[in-house]
Amino acid sequence: MRNYLNNIDRRLSRIIRTIAGEADRRGLPAYIVGGIVRDIILGRENLDLDIVVEGDAVALAKKVAQAQGAVVRVYPEFGTATVQWPSGVRVDFASTRRESYPYPGALPRVAPSAGTLRDDLFRRDFTINAMAVCINRGDFGRLVDEFGGLPDLRGGTIRVLHDRSFVDDPTRILRAARFEQRLHFRIEAATLRLLKKALRTKAVDNVKPPRYFAEFRKMLSEDNPAGQLGRLEDLGALGLMDPAWALDIRLLEQVCKRWQRLPVKLALEYRRSRWLIFFMASAEAIGGRQLPRILGKFPLKKEEKESILQVPGTRPLLRQLAVPGLSRSEVYRILKPLTAGMAVYLRLRADHVGVAERVDRYLTRDAGLRPDIDGEDLKRMGVKPGKEIGAILSGILYQKIDGELKGRRSQLAAAGAMVPGREGKTDGPHQTGQ
Ligand code: ATP
């Protein structure tokens, strides 16, 4: 018997042995299941471990976490628990489940009676994601492959487990495209026919938009978002996001390519927004009139929404940023009202090196500059609290950005000159500090 858990990541291996020991002590059949099995066989890094047990998964998780000093979170409504290790390994514990769908596209209903391992594997999306590896003593490392996942993995095939799969859960349409593109696999012919047939049923309208959004976001987080969305368009499945969804694939490809060449500092700083930037690129083809309605359906944070709603202004903003002879403070004034995400987006949409450099300078330096004086300094000069303080401080900041007022002393003097009736007066000790 081949041991599929030989030669796996050492962090995973140690944790699997701990869980296995505890499961053996309790006499619980326990398995690693799902995507992690696929990735172990493919040799791809994955530190998210899914464990299913035929028995009480929550009690097992609590015991393992306690013995290891790891953090456990229990989800009583699902009968599951997650344990997080400091090494980055995350383990989800669940009892074997059998699911049914009250109506097509609905969230599955979990059967009250625990299912068998086979039931648990049968509710999964594709054969390559429906394998398990046993971790109990005597059986450690044995592959359980009831649905032909291994040959499909070897043959590069995405295949559903049964004919109703896409109708039961249409989010699997996006998942099929995602795994196909990520792994350079092919959706098998009968599966493809079922996928296209499901797209013509009412089931696709029964899915709550946030579920489509979650899968769409995962597609944008993959290595090649343009390939991902391009495939979705080929399949005629872009409309799952919204019937008005449109895509300019060339534009998305260009933004993806330019992201690869972004200065390391910027790429690192904005890596969490990477998916959002690609979302913005895919939203640019939709047009400002439809966007607010579409975005209203999805769980986006306020700033994310704001970034996307700024996208229709891309072309005029790029024209403004290309005007010859702009000072740095003029660039600052164009970009400051925008979100940081939009500034990065403009950087990636800029065709002229000069515009890209202007945005880079803003993002890496100018956006973070502040005047070296504050409102208190101005009040001491007799400026009344109100709009004037803000205006003077902005004026000082613009000059600082342009390299004209380097320190506090020169900024105090410049501020003094801006206060009506104070031109030329000095301000004692406050004026000398840097
Ligand atoms: P990734 O590597 O992107 O995390 P994954 O396969 O681990 O991929 P998850 O979304 O974390 O994907 O899901 C874990 C497992 O749960 C899958 O491998 C699959 O077995 C099952 N699963 C997830 N979503 C569905 C779904 N919509 N329908 C059926 N099974 C699913």
PDB file of C-alpha atoms and ligand atoms in Angstrom, residues 33-36 38-39 46 48 50 99 101 121 123-126 128-131 165 169 171-172 175 178-179 182 211 215 218 222, ligand 1:
ATOM      1  CA  VAL A  33     -10.010  15.253   2.788  1.00  0.00           C
ATOM      2  CA  GLY A  34     -10.646  17.539  -0.149  1.00  0.00           C
ATOM      3  CA  GLY A  35      -8.327  20.048  -1.787  1.00  0.00           C
ATOM      4  CA  ILE A  36      -5.390  19.303   0.488  1.00  0.00           C
ATOM      5  CA  ARG A  38      -5.294  16.943  -4.318  1.00  0.00           C
ATOM      6  CA  ASP A  39      -2.411  19.296  -3.493  1.00  0.00           C
ATOM      7  CA  ASN A  46      -1.108  24.116   0.904  1.00  0.00           C
ATOM      8  CA  ASP A  48      -5.013  24.405   5.024  1.00  0.00           C
ATOM      9  CA  ASP A  50      -9.312  19.571   6.321  1.00  0.00           C
ATOM     10  CA  GLU A  99     -26.041  17.095   2.552  1.00  0.00           C
ATOM     11  CA  TYR A 101     -30.375  20.796  -1.253  1.00  0.00           C
ATOM     12  CA  LEU A 121     -16.956  12.751  -0.321  1.00  0.00           C
ATOM     13  CA  ARG A 123     -21.221  16.007  -1.563  1.00  0.00           C
ATOM     14  CA  ARG A 124     -18.024  17.544  -2.969  1.00  0.00           C
ATOM     15  CA  ASP A 125     -17.600  19.416  -6.226  1.00  0.00           C
ATOM     16  CA  PHE A 126     -15.164  17.480  -8.430  1.00  0.00           C
ATOM     17  CA  ILE A 128     -10.077  15.605  -7.838  1.00  0.00           C
ATOM     18  CA  ASN A 129     -11.424  17.304  -4.673  1.00  0.00           C
ATOM     19  CA  ALA A 130     -13.272  14.228  -3.425  1.00  0.00           C
ATOM     20  CA  MET A 131     -10.459  12.028  -2.171  1.00  0.00           C
ATOM     21  CA  SER A 165     -23.927  18.861  -9.342  1.00  0.00           C
ATOM     22  CA  ASP A 169     -24.765  24.425  -6.461  1.00  0.00           C
ATOM     23  CA  THR A 171     -21.096  28.327  -7.661  1.00  0.00           C
ATOM     24  CA  ARG A 172     -19.337  25.149  -8.807  1.00  0.00           C
ATOM     25  CA  ARG A 175     -14.960  26.661  -9.262  1.00  0.00           C
ATOM     26  CA  ARG A 178     -10.894  28.249 -11.457  1.00  0.00           C
ATOM     27  CA  PHE A 179      -9.343  24.817 -10.959  1.00  0.00           C
ATOM     28  CA  ARG A 182      -5.043  27.141 -12.048  1.00  0.00           C
ATOM     29  CA  ARG A 211     -21.660  33.372  -2.801  1.00  0.00           C
ATOM     30  CA  GLU A 215     -15.799  32.545  -5.781  1.00  0.00           C
ATOM     31  CA  LYS A 218     -10.926  33.740  -5.404  1.00  0.00           C
ATOM     32  CA  GLU A 222      -5.221  33.342  -8.538  1.00  0.00           C
TER      33      GLU A 222
HETATM   34  P1  ATP B   1      -8.078  26.187  -2.663  1.00  0.00           P
HETATM   35  O1  ATP B   1      -6.778  25.517  -2.928  1.00  0.00           O
HETATM   36  O2  ATP B   1      -8.406  27.256  -3.632  1.00  0.00           O
HETATM   37  O3  ATP B   1      -8.307  26.575  -1.248  1.00  0.00           O
HETATM   38  P2  ATP B   1      -9.823  24.018  -2.122  1.00  0.00           P
HETATM   39  O4  ATP B   1     -10.149  22.838  -2.966  1.00  0.00           O
HETATM   40  O5  ATP B   1      -9.077  23.744  -0.866  1.00  0.00           O
HETATM   41  O6  ATP B   1      -9.098  25.045  -3.036  1.00  0.00           O
HETATM   42  P3  ATP B   1     -11.950  25.235  -0.644  1.00  0.00           P
HETATM   43  O7  ATP B   1     -12.884  26.248  -1.202  1.00  0.00           O
HETATM   44  O8  ATP B   1     -11.075  25.570   0.484  1.00  0.00           O
HETATM   45  O9  ATP B   1     -11.151  24.764  -1.910  1.00  0.00           O
HETATM   46  O10 ATP B   1     -12.782  23.936  -0.289  1.00  0.00           O
HETATM   47  C1  ATP B   1     -12.224  22.796   0.330  1.00  0.00           C
HETATM   48  C2  ATP B   1     -12.926  21.542  -0.175  1.00  0.00           C
HETATM   49  O11 ATP B   1     -14.325  21.622   0.130  1.00  0.00           O
HETATM   50  C3  ATP B   1     -12.857  21.383  -1.685  1.00  0.00           C
HETATM   51  O12 ATP B   1     -11.690  20.733  -2.096  1.00  0.00           O
HETATM   52  C4  ATP B   1     -14.104  20.567  -1.970  1.00  0.00           C
HETATM   53  O13 ATP B   1     -13.896  19.213  -1.660  1.00  0.00           O
HETATM   54  C5  ATP B   1     -15.090  21.107  -0.958  1.00  0.00           C
HETATM   55  N1  ATP B   1     -15.921  22.205  -1.510  1.00  0.00           N
HETATM   56  C6  ATP B   1     -15.709  23.526  -1.431  1.00  0.00           C
HETATM   57  N2  ATP B   1     -16.673  24.219  -2.033  1.00  0.00           N
HETATM   58  C7  ATP B   1     -17.529  23.318  -2.516  1.00  0.00           C
HETATM   59  C8  ATP B   1     -18.760  23.398  -3.242  1.00  0.00           C
HETATM   60  N3  ATP B   1     -19.272  24.576  -3.609  1.00  0.00           N
HETATM   61  N4  ATP B   1     -19.376  22.237  -3.553  1.00  0.00           N
HETATM   62  C9  ATP B   1     -18.851  21.060  -3.172  1.00  0.00           C
HETATM   63  N5  ATP B   1     -17.716  20.913  -2.514  1.00  0.00           N
HETATM   64  C10 ATP B   1     -17.047  22.015  -2.181  1.00  0.00           C
END
